[in-house]
Amino acid sequence: MNLSMNHTENHIYVIFGASGDLTKRKLVPALYSLFVQNLLPEKFALLGTSRSSLTNVEFRQSMKESILEFKEIDDETGIEEFIGKLYYTPIGFDEVATYIALREQLNFIRQDLEIGGNTVFYLSTPPSLYGVIPQQLAAVGLNHQDDGWKRLIIEKPFGYDLESALQLKDQLLKDWAEEQIFRIDHYLGKETVQNLLVTRFSNGMFEPLWNRNYVHHVEITSAESLGVEKRGGYYDSSGALRDMVQNHLLQVTGLTAMEPPSSLEPAAIRNEILKVFQSLRPIRREDVSKVAIRGQYLTSTIKGKPVPGYREEPGVSTGSLTETFVALKFYIDNWRWGGVPFYIRTGKRLPTRVTEVVIHFKPTPHFLFSNEKYLQPGNQLVIRIQPDEGILLKFGMKTPGAGFEVQNVNMDFHYSGLSNQRIPSAYERLIYDSIKGDATLFARTEEVLEAWKFLTPVIEAWKNDRKVPLFGYPAGTWGPDTADDLIEDQEMTWRYPCKNLSDDGIYCEL
Ligand code: BG6
């Protein structure tokens, strides 16, 4: 992070859902890391609130343990000073009286520490509360900015479908201005997702090729080797399309496909992403089965260990039709991308954890060197978002020896080789930006609504049409085989960075 930009204003950070998993694993460790790096202001307090009745002392102790367990930074020297800035107050999320108590508690901390009125409200709660909490805060005047800025950070999902997202939007905008609302999409906080912008727009050599004349298709894969773990209850009412595609993967598509922004101003970047979303070719209801493949993982054995199927996971209904895998084909109807298919694939319990954008370039118009070993005709630029962040260029080289045998070779850059500087986590980056009031890496209402609009035909067909198949796939494989048929050109396939699970289960091949 750029320390020269480290001016942040005094404020109180309020976390709703402070006894939850996200607070423990990500939010508080990220805030501690900012504190250690002197990126928090001199006067700062964190007020946690949730239904649990905890004292300040208990909350501090629990957060200390989380900071040590889910370490963001290898420096424990500031931990006592940091947890001294933590406070807790219980709340009944829809009880007016408790918001009055919250306001009093905030006033007390403000006066005691001379912090002033700047406040961030982070909603790390079940989505059903995203409308209620901001409304209640406004009812006790905690949205007013006369004594300092007030910002609302909302986790995904923003709505459950287009209709509920529109309702939530109207509900929020009654009391809060768009500039006060920060919709978090933690993929935008990932260093290598931001690097998409830098790779594209700081190099003269990629951009001329980045269009329909040279690109055959674009693939965006986000594979996870884990199952739904303890989140079966949430996931079963969400599914991979809502959980990963509507937000994270469409945002990555936006950054991959956007036009150069006029500047690095938040509005300039977000306008270009929005234009991509507005250019997504609507999916026709009758085409859903052809362009959207859904799958659900089945019980299997991975590395000798039995793994439950999705329907056996805790919190999941035994007859669940929720998808844990999605593969989607779509087009962006604009001058740059007209006719270029985009393929998105994501799933749980796949062979490895990897997220990458692959630009598949068109093959040469006439291939002189055909030989059996050179099976993949095009060049590929692989932008690895995680893990082992970096960039890989695949191209053909002469195999040493007689004749003109060609083989694929890789030119490979690993982000870790750039410097010893630690890469901040996505949450650290986004929390820091929210404190500075920089909304560049947060999703704007229109983007979220366009994304829902685009996916509505798929959501409706999957919900209402029993004829649209849900394919099973054994846990630990790359999803249903049918997903391969999405790719039009028979000579091209998805990139399989890892065919089988490696011994350590991490990323196996570049
Ligand atoms: C979350 C989803 O938003 O992103 C999870 O709710 C998913 O289901 C996670 O596992 C993936 O994030 P990351 O950063 O591990 O790729």
Coordinates of C-alpha atoms and ligand atoms in Angstrom, one line a residue:
M1 CA 0.0 0.0 0.0
N2 CA 1.2 3.5 -0.7
L3 CA 2.1 5.0 2.6
S4 CA 2.4 8.5 1.1
M5 CA -1.4 8.4 0.9
N6 CA -1.9 7.4 4.5
H7 CA -4.0 10.3 5.7
T8 CA -7.1 9.0 7.2
E9 CA -9.5 11.1 9.3
N10 CA -10.4 10.4 12.9
H11 CA -13.5 8.1 13.0
I12 CA -15.4 5.3 14.7
Y13 CA -15.7 2.0 12.9
V14 CA -19.0 0.3 13.8
I15 CA -19.4 -3.4 12.9
F16 CA -22.8 -4.9 12.9
G17 CA -22.5 -8.7 13.3
A18 CA -19.4 -8.3 15.4
S19 CA -19.6 -11.8 16.9
G20 CA -19.7 -13.4 13.4
D21 CA -17.2 -15.3 11.4
L22 CA -16.3 -12.5 8.9
T23 CA -15.5 -10.0 11.7
K24 CA -13.2 -12.6 13.4
R25 CA -11.5 -13.9 10.3
K26 CA -11.2 -10.8 8.1
L27 CA -12.4 -7.5 9.4
V28 CA -10.7 -7.1 12.8
P29 CA -7.4 -8.7 11.6
A30 CA -7.5 -6.3 8.6
L31 CA -8.1 -3.3 10.9
Y32 CA -5.3 -4.4 13.2
S33 CA -3.0 -4.7 10.2
L34 CA -3.9 -1.1 9.1
F35 CA -3.2 0.0 12.7
V36 CA 0.2 -1.6 12.8
Q37 CA 1.1 0.1 9.5
N38 CA 0.0 3.5 10.9
L39 CA -2.8 3.7 8.3
L40 CA -5.5 4.3 10.9
P41 CA -5.9 7.8 12.3
E42 CA -4.6 9.0 15.6
K43 CA -8.1 9.0 17.1
F44 CA -9.9 5.8 16.2
A45 CA -12.3 3.4 18.0
L46 CA -14.1 0.2 16.9
L47 CA -17.5 -0.4 18.2
G48 CA -18.7 -4.0 17.7
T49 CA -22.4 -4.8 18.0
S50 CA -24.5 -7.9 17.6
R51 CA -27.2 -9.9 19.3
S52 CA -24.8 -11.6 21.7
S53 CA -24.4 -10.0 25.1
L54 CA -20.7 -9.5 25.6
T55 CA -18.8 -7.0 27.8
N56 CA -16.1 -4.8 26.4
V57 CA -13.5 -7.1 28.1
E58 CA -14.9 -10.2 26.6
F59 CA -15.1 -8.7 23.1
R60 CA -11.5 -7.4 23.4
Q61 CA -10.3 -10.8 24.4
S62 CA -12.2 -12.6 21.6
M63 CA -10.8 -10.2 19.0
K64 CA -7.3 -10.5 20.3
E65 CA -7.6 -14.3 19.8
S66 CA -8.9 -13.7 16.3
I67 CA -6.1 -11.4 15.4
L68 CA -3.6 -13.9 16.5
E69 CA -5.4 -16.8 14.8
F70 CA -6.2 -15.2 11.5
K71 CA -3.1 -13.2 11.2
E72 CA -2.9 -10.6 8.5
I73 CA 0.5 -9.2 9.5
D74 CA 3.4 -10.7 11.4
D75 CA 3.7 -8.0 14.1
E76 CA 2.1 -8.4 17.5
T77 CA 3.7 -5.5 19.1
G78 CA 0.6 -3.2 18.8
I79 CA -2.0 -5.7 19.8
E80 CA -2.7 -4.5 23.4
E81 CA -2.9 -0.8 22.3
F82 CA -5.2 -1.8 19.4
I83 CA -7.6 -3.9 21.5
G84 CA -7.8 -1.0 24.0
K85 CA -9.6 0.9 21.2
L86 CA -12.4 -1.8 20.9
Y87 CA -15.8 -1.4 22.5
Y88 CA -18.9 -3.6 22.4
T89 CA -22.6 -3.0 22.8
P90 CA -25.4 -5.5 22.2
I91 CA -28.3 -4.7 19.8
G92 CA -31.7 -6.0 18.8
F93 CA -31.5 -5.3 15.1
D94 CA -35.1 -4.2 14.7
E95 CA -35.6 -2.7 18.2
V96 CA -35.6 1.1 18.0
A97 CA -34.6 1.5 21.7
T98 CA -31.4 -0.3 21.1
Y99 CA -30.4 2.1 18.3
I100 CA -31.0 5.0 20.8
A101 CA -28.6 3.2 23.2
L102 CA -26.1 2.7 20.3
R103 CA -26.3 6.4 19.5
E104 CA -25.6 7.2 23.2
Q105 CA -22.7 4.8 23.3
L106 CA -21.2 6.4 20.1
N107 CA -21.7 9.9 21.7
F108 CA -19.9 8.7 24.8
I109 CA -16.9 7.3 22.9
R110 CA -16.8 10.4 20.7
Q111 CA -16.7 12.7 23.7
D112 CA -14.4 10.5 25.7
L113 CA -11.8 10.2 22.9
E114 CA -12.5 13.5 21.2
I115 CA -13.1 11.7 17.9
G116 CA -15.7 13.8 16.2
G117 CA -18.7 12.5 14.2
N118 CA -17.1 10.6 11.3
T119 CA -18.5 7.0 11.3
V120 CA -18.3 3.9 9.2
F121 CA -21.2 1.4 9.7
Y122 CA -20.1 -2.0 8.4
L123 CA -23.0 -4.5 7.9
S124 CA -21.5 -7.9 8.3
T125 CA -24.9 -9.5 9.0
P126 CA -27.4 -11.7 7.3
P127 CA -28.6 -10.0 4.1
S128 CA -32.1 -9.8 5.5
L129 CA -30.9 -7.0 7.7
Y130 CA -29.4 -4.8 5.0
G131 CA -32.6 -2.8 4.8
V132 CA -33.5 -2.8 8.4
I133 CA -30.3 -1.6 10.0
P134 CA -29.7 1.5 7.8
Q135 CA -33.4 2.4 8.3
Q136 CA -33.1 2.2 12.0
L137 CA -29.8 4.1 12.0
A138 CA -31.5 6.9 10.0
A139 CA -34.5 6.9 12.4
V140 CA -32.1 8.0 15.2
G141 CA -30.3 10.4 13.0
L142 CA -27.1 8.4 12.6
N143 CA -27.1 9.1 8.8
H144 CA -26.8 12.8 9.2
Q145 CA -23.5 14.2 8.1
D146 CA -23.6 17.7 9.7
D147 CA -21.1 16.6 12.4
G148 CA -18.9 14.4 10.1
W149 CA -19.2 11.8 7.3
K150 CA -21.3 8.7 7.7
R151 CA -20.6 5.7 5.5
L152 CA -22.5 2.4 5.1
I153 CA -20.6 -0.7 4.0
I154 CA -22.8 -3.5 2.8
E155 CA -21.6 -7.0 2.1
K156 CA -22.9 -9.1 -0.8
P157 CA -25.4 -10.3 -1.8
F158 CA -27.1 -7.0 -2.6
G159 CA -30.6 -8.5 -3.1
Y160 CA -31.6 -12.0 -4.1
D161 CA -32.7 -11.1 -7.6
L162 CA -33.5 -8.0 -9.6
E163 CA -36.7 -7.3 -7.8
S164 CA -35.3 -7.5 -4.3
A165 CA -32.2 -5.6 -5.3
L166 CA -34.4 -2.8 -6.6
Q167 CA -36.4 -2.8 -3.4
L168 CA -33.3 -2.7 -1.3
K169 CA -31.9 0.2 -3.4
D170 CA -35.1 2.2 -2.9
Q171 CA -35.1 1.4 0.8
L172 CA -31.5 2.6 1.2
L173 CA -31.8 5.6 -0.9
K174 CA -34.7 6.9 1.1
D175 CA -32.3 7.8 4.0
W176 CA -28.8 7.5 2.5
A177 CA -27.1 9.2 -0.4
E178 CA -25.5 6.9 -3.0
E179 CA -22.1 8.4 -2.1
Q180 CA -22.5 7.2 1.4
I181 CA -23.1 3.5 0.4
F182 CA -20.2 1.3 -0.3
R183 CA -21.1 -2.2 -1.7
I184 CA -18.3 -4.4 -1.0
D185 CA -17.1 -7.0 -3.5
H186 CA -14.0 -8.5 -2.0
Y187 CA -12.7 -9.6 -5.5
L188 CA -12.2 -6.0 -6.4
G189 CA -9.9 -5.7 -3.3
K190 CA -7.6 -8.4 -4.6
E191 CA -4.3 -7.0 -5.8
T192 CA -4.2 -9.0 -9.0
V193 CA -7.8 -8.1 -9.9
Q194 CA -6.6 -4.4 -9.8
N195 CA -3.5 -5.5 -11.7
L196 CA -5.8 -6.3 -14.6
L197 CA -6.2 -2.5 -15.1
V198 CA -2.4 -1.9 -14.8
T199 CA -1.5 -4.8 -17.2
R200 CA -4.0 -3.6 -19.8
F201 CA -3.5 0.1 -19.6
S202 CA 0.1 0.5 -18.8
N203 CA 1.4 -1.6 -21.6
G204 CA 1.3 -0.7 -25.2
M205 CA 1.6 -4.2 -26.4
F206 CA -1.5 -5.9 -25.0
E207 CA -4.2 -3.4 -25.8
P208 CA -3.9 -3.5 -29.6
L209 CA -4.6 -7.2 -29.4
W210 CA -7.3 -7.0 -26.8
N211 CA -10.3 -7.1 -29.1
R212 CA -12.4 -9.2 -31.5
N213 CA -9.7 -9.1 -34.2
Y214 CA -7.2 -11.2 -32.2
V215 CA -9.1 -12.7 -29.3
H216 CA -10.8 -16.0 -29.9
H217 CA -12.5 -16.2 -26.6
V218 CA -12.1 -15.2 -23.0
E219 CA -12.3 -17.6 -20.1
I220 CA -12.7 -16.7 -16.4
T221 CA -12.5 -19.5 -14.0
S222 CA -12.8 -19.4 -10.2
A223 CA -12.4 -22.9 -8.8
E224 CA -12.6 -23.9 -5.2
S225 CA -11.5 -27.2 -3.8
L226 CA -13.5 -26.7 -0.6
G227 CA -17.2 -27.6 -0.3
V228 CA -19.7 -25.4 1.4
E229 CA -18.2 -26.1 4.8
K230 CA -20.3 -24.7 7.6
R231 CA -22.3 -22.3 5.3
G232 CA -24.8 -24.9 4.0
G233 CA -27.8 -22.9 5.4
Y234 CA -26.8 -19.7 3.5
Y235 CA -25.5 -21.4 0.4
D236 CA -28.5 -23.6 -0.1
S237 CA -30.7 -20.5 -0.7
S238 CA -28.0 -18.8 -2.8
G239 CA -26.1 -21.2 -5.1
A240 CA -23.0 -20.5 -7.2
L241 CA -24.7 -18.1 -9.6
R242 CA -25.7 -15.7 -6.9
D243 CA -22.7 -16.4 -4.7
M244 CA -19.9 -16.0 -7.2
V245 CA -21.1 -15.0 -10.7
Q246 CA -23.5 -12.1 -10.0
N247 CA -20.9 -10.2 -8.2
H248 CA -17.2 -11.4 -8.2
L249 CA -17.0 -12.9 -11.7
L250 CA -19.0 -10.3 -13.5
Q251 CA -16.8 -7.6 -11.9
V252 CA -13.7 -9.4 -13.1
T253 CA -15.4 -9.6 -16.5
G254 CA -16.0 -5.8 -16.3
L255 CA -12.3 -5.1 -15.7
T256 CA -11.2 -7.5 -18.4
A257 CA -13.5 -6.1 -21.0
M258 CA -13.8 -2.4 -20.2
E259 CA -12.6 0.4 -22.4
P260 CA -9.7 2.5 -21.1
P261 CA -11.1 5.0 -18.5
S262 CA -10.5 8.7 -19.0
S263 CA -8.7 8.8 -15.6
L264 CA -8.3 6.8 -12.4
E265 CA -11.2 8.7 -10.8
P266 CA -13.8 6.3 -9.3
A267 CA -16.5 7.6 -11.5
A268 CA -14.4 7.1 -14.7
I269 CA -13.6 3.5 -13.9
R270 CA -17.0 2.6 -12.7
N271 CA -18.7 4.2 -15.8
E272 CA -16.6 1.9 -18.0
I273 CA -17.5 -1.2 -16.0
L274 CA -21.1 -0.2 -16.1
K275 CA -21.0 0.1 -19.9
V276 CA -19.7 -3.4 -20.2
F277 CA -22.6 -4.7 -18.1
Q278 CA -25.0 -2.6 -20.2
S279 CA -23.6 -4.3 -23.3
L280 CA -24.1 -7.9 -22.1
R281 CA -26.3 -9.6 -24.7
P282 CA -29.5 -10.6 -23.0
I283 CA -29.8 -14.4 -22.6
R284 CA -33.0 -15.7 -24.2
R285 CA -35.2 -17.8 -22.0
E286 CA -35.2 -20.6 -24.6
D287 CA -31.3 -20.6 -24.8
V288 CA -30.7 -21.1 -21.0
S289 CA -30.0 -24.8 -21.3
K290 CA -27.5 -24.2 -24.1
V291 CA -25.5 -21.4 -22.5
A292 CA -25.8 -22.0 -18.8
I293 CA -24.7 -25.3 -17.2
R294 CA -25.4 -26.0 -13.6
G295 CA -24.0 -28.8 -11.5
Q296 CA -24.0 -30.1 -7.9
Y297 CA -21.2 -32.1 -6.3
L298 CA -21.7 -35.7 -5.4
T299 CA -20.1 -37.8 -2.8
S300 CA -16.6 -39.0 -3.8
T301 CA -13.2 -39.9 -2.5
I302 CA -10.4 -37.3 -2.6
K303 CA -6.9 -38.3 -1.7
G304 CA -8.2 -41.5 -0.1
K305 CA -10.7 -39.7 2.1
P306 CA -14.5 -40.0 1.6
V307 CA -16.1 -36.6 0.9
P308 CA -19.8 -35.9 1.4
G309 CA -22.0 -34.9 -1.5
Y310 CA -23.6 -31.4 -1.4
R311 CA -26.9 -32.8 -0.2
E312 CA -25.2 -34.5 2.8
E313 CA -23.7 -31.2 4.0
P314 CA -25.1 -29.7 7.2
G315 CA -27.8 -27.1 6.6
V316 CA -28.5 -28.4 3.0
S317 CA -31.9 -29.9 2.2
T318 CA -31.8 -33.5 1.1
G319 CA -33.6 -32.8 -2.1
S320 CA -31.7 -29.6 -2.8
L321 CA -31.5 -28.3 -6.4
T322 CA -29.0 -25.6 -5.6
E323 CA -26.1 -25.4 -8.0
T324 CA -22.6 -25.7 -6.7
F325 CA -21.1 -25.3 -10.2
V326 CA -21.9 -22.9 -13.0
A327 CA -20.5 -22.6 -16.5
L328 CA -21.9 -19.7 -18.6
K329 CA -21.3 -18.6 -22.1
F330 CA -22.2 -15.0 -23.1
Y331 CA -21.4 -12.2 -25.4
I332 CA -20.7 -8.5 -25.0
D333 CA -22.3 -6.6 -27.8
N334 CA -20.0 -3.7 -28.5
W335 CA -17.3 -2.8 -31.0
R336 CA -14.4 -4.3 -29.1
W337 CA -16.0 -7.6 -28.3
G338 CA -18.7 -8.2 -31.0
G339 CA -18.8 -12.0 -31.7
V340 CA -16.2 -13.0 -29.0
P341 CA -17.6 -15.6 -26.6
F342 CA -16.9 -15.2 -22.9
Y343 CA -17.0 -18.2 -20.7
I344 CA -17.3 -18.1 -16.9
R345 CA -16.9 -21.2 -14.8
T346 CA -17.0 -21.5 -11.0
G347 CA -17.6 -24.3 -8.6
K348 CA -17.1 -25.8 -5.2
R349 CA -15.3 -29.1 -4.7
L350 CA -13.3 -28.8 -7.9
P351 CA -9.8 -30.3 -8.1
T352 CA -8.0 -27.2 -7.0
R353 CA -8.3 -23.6 -5.8
V354 CA -7.6 -21.2 -8.7
T355 CA -9.0 -18.0 -10.1
E356 CA -7.7 -16.9 -13.5
V357 CA -8.6 -14.9 -16.6
V358 CA -7.4 -16.5 -19.8
I359 CA -7.3 -14.6 -23.0
H360 CA -7.3 -17.2 -25.8
F361 CA -5.9 -15.6 -28.9
K362 CA -6.9 -16.7 -32.4
P363 CA -4.7 -19.2 -34.1
T364 CA -2.5 -18.1 -37.0
P365 CA -4.4 -17.9 -40.2
H366 CA -2.3 -20.7 -41.7
F367 CA -0.4 -23.1 -39.5
L368 CA 2.8 -24.3 -41.2
F369 CA 4.0 -26.6 -38.5
S370 CA 1.2 -29.0 -37.8
N371 CA 2.4 -31.9 -35.6
E372 CA 0.8 -34.0 -33.1
K373 CA 2.4 -32.6 -30.0
Y374 CA 1.2 -29.1 -30.7
L375 CA -2.4 -29.6 -29.8
Q376 CA -3.5 -26.2 -28.6
P377 CA -3.4 -24.0 -31.7
G378 CA -3.7 -20.5 -30.1
N379 CA -1.7 -18.4 -27.7
Q380 CA -3.0 -17.8 -24.2
L381 CA -2.4 -15.0 -21.8
V382 CA -3.2 -16.2 -18.3
I383 CA -3.8 -13.7 -15.6
R384 CA -3.7 -15.6 -12.3
I385 CA -5.7 -13.9 -9.7
Q386 CA -5.0 -16.5 -7.0
P387 CA -3.1 -18.3 -5.7
D388 CA 0.4 -17.7 -6.8
E389 CA -0.6 -14.4 -8.4
G390 CA 1.0 -13.7 -11.7
I391 CA 0.9 -13.7 -15.5
L392 CA 1.7 -16.5 -17.9
L393 CA 2.0 -16.3 -21.6
K394 CA 1.8 -19.5 -23.6
F395 CA 3.3 -19.7 -27.1
G396 CA 4.8 -22.1 -29.5
M397 CA 8.6 -22.7 -29.8
K398 CA 10.7 -25.0 -32.0
T399 CA 11.5 -28.2 -30.3
P400 CA 15.3 -28.6 -30.6
G401 CA 16.5 -31.0 -33.2
A402 CA 15.7 -31.8 -36.8
G403 CA 12.6 -30.7 -38.5
F404 CA 10.1 -28.1 -37.3
E405 CA 8.4 -29.6 -34.4
V406 CA 6.6 -27.0 -32.3
Q407 CA 5.9 -27.2 -28.6
N408 CA 4.1 -24.9 -26.2
V409 CA 6.2 -23.1 -23.7
N410 CA 5.4 -20.7 -20.9
M411 CA 6.7 -17.3 -20.1
D412 CA 5.9 -16.9 -16.5
F413 CA 5.9 -14.0 -14.1
H414 CA 5.1 -14.5 -10.4
Y415 CA 3.9 -11.6 -8.5
S416 CA 5.8 -12.8 -5.4
G417 CA 9.1 -12.2 -7.4
L418 CA 8.3 -8.5 -7.7
S419 CA 9.4 -7.5 -4.2
N420 CA 9.3 -8.7 -0.6
Q421 CA 6.5 -6.3 0.1
R422 CA 3.5 -8.2 1.6
I423 CA 0.3 -8.1 -0.5
P424 CA -2.5 -6.7 1.6
S425 CA -5.6 -8.8 1.8
A426 CA -8.7 -7.8 -0.2
Y427 CA -10.5 -6.7 3.0
E428 CA -7.5 -4.7 4.2
R429 CA -7.5 -2.8 1.0
L430 CA -11.2 -2.2 0.9
I431 CA -11.6 -1.2 4.5
Y432 CA -8.7 1.3 4.0
D433 CA -10.4 2.7 0.9
S434 CA -13.7 3.0 2.7
I435 CA -12.1 5.0 5.5
K436 CA -10.5 7.3 2.9
G437 CA -13.9 7.6 1.1
D438 CA -12.5 6.1 -2.1
A439 CA -15.3 4.2 -3.8
T440 CA -13.4 3.0 -6.9
L441 CA -13.3 -0.6 -5.8
F442 CA -16.9 -0.8 -4.7
A443 CA -19.8 -1.7 -6.8
R444 CA -22.3 1.0 -7.8
T445 CA -26.1 0.5 -7.7
E446 CA -26.4 0.5 -11.4
E447 CA -23.7 -2.2 -11.8
V448 CA -25.4 -4.5 -9.3
L449 CA -28.8 -4.0 -11.0
E450 CA -27.4 -4.6 -14.5
A451 CA -25.8 -7.8 -13.2
W452 CA -29.1 -9.1 -11.8
K453 CA -30.9 -8.1 -14.9
F454 CA -28.5 -10.1 -17.1
L455 CA -28.8 -13.2 -14.9
T456 CA -32.6 -13.0 -14.5
P457 CA -33.5 -15.4 -17.4
V458 CA -31.1 -18.0 -15.9
I459 CA -32.4 -17.6 -12.4
E460 CA -36.0 -17.9 -13.5
A461 CA -35.4 -20.9 -15.8
W462 CA -33.5 -22.7 -13.0
K463 CA -36.2 -22.0 -10.5
N464 CA -39.3 -22.7 -12.6
D465 CA -38.3 -25.1 -15.3
R466 CA -37.7 -28.6 -14.0
K467 CA -36.6 -29.7 -17.5
V468 CA -33.4 -27.6 -17.3
P469 CA -31.0 -30.3 -16.1
L470 CA -28.9 -30.1 -12.9
F471 CA -25.9 -32.3 -13.5
G472 CA -24.1 -34.2 -10.7
Y473 CA -20.3 -34.2 -10.6
P474 CA -18.1 -36.2 -8.3
A475 CA -16.4 -34.0 -5.7
G476 CA -12.8 -33.4 -6.8
T477 CA -13.5 -33.2 -10.5
W478 CA -13.9 -30.3 -12.9
G479 CA -17.7 -30.3 -12.9
P480 CA -20.1 -31.8 -15.4
D481 CA -18.6 -32.9 -18.7
T482 CA -21.4 -30.9 -20.4
A483 CA -19.6 -27.7 -19.5
D484 CA -17.0 -28.7 -22.1
D485 CA -19.6 -28.6 -24.8
L486 CA -20.2 -24.9 -24.2
I487 CA -16.9 -24.0 -25.9
E488 CA -17.9 -23.7 -29.6
D489 CA -14.6 -24.5 -31.2
Q490 CA -13.9 -28.2 -30.8
E491 CA -10.2 -27.7 -30.9
M492 CA -10.4 -25.5 -27.8
T493 CA -11.2 -26.4 -24.2
W494 CA -11.3 -24.8 -20.9
R495 CA -7.9 -24.5 -19.4
Y496 CA -7.3 -27.2 -16.9
P497 CA -4.5 -25.9 -14.7
C498 CA -4.7 -29.1 -12.7
K499 CA -6.2 -32.3 -13.9
N500 CA -6.0 -34.2 -10.7
L501 CA -5.7 -33.2 -7.1
S502 CA -2.0 -32.8 -6.2
D503 CA -0.8 -34.3 -3.0
D504 CA -0.9 -31.0 -1.2
G505 CA -4.2 -30.1 -2.8
I506 CA -2.9 -26.7 -3.9
Y507 CA -2.4 -25.2 -7.4
C508 CA -0.6 -27.9 -9.4
E509 CA 0.4 -26.7 -12.9
L510 CA 1.0 -23.3 -14.4
Ligands
BG6_1 C1 -17.4 -15.4 -1.2 C2 -18.4 -16.6 -1.4 O1 -18.0 -14.2 -1.6 O2 -16.3 -15.7 -2.0 C3 -17.8 -17.9 -1.0 O3 -19.6 -16.3 -0.6 C4 -16.5 -18.1 -1.7 O4 -18.7 -19.0 -1.2 C5 -15.6 -16.9 -1.6 O5 -15.9 -19.3 -1.2 C6 -14.4 -17.1 -2.5 O6 -13.5 -16.0 -2.2 P1 -12.0 -16.2 -2.3 O7 -11.4 -14.9 -2.0 O8 -11.5 -17.3 -1.4 O9 -11.8 -16.6 -3.8

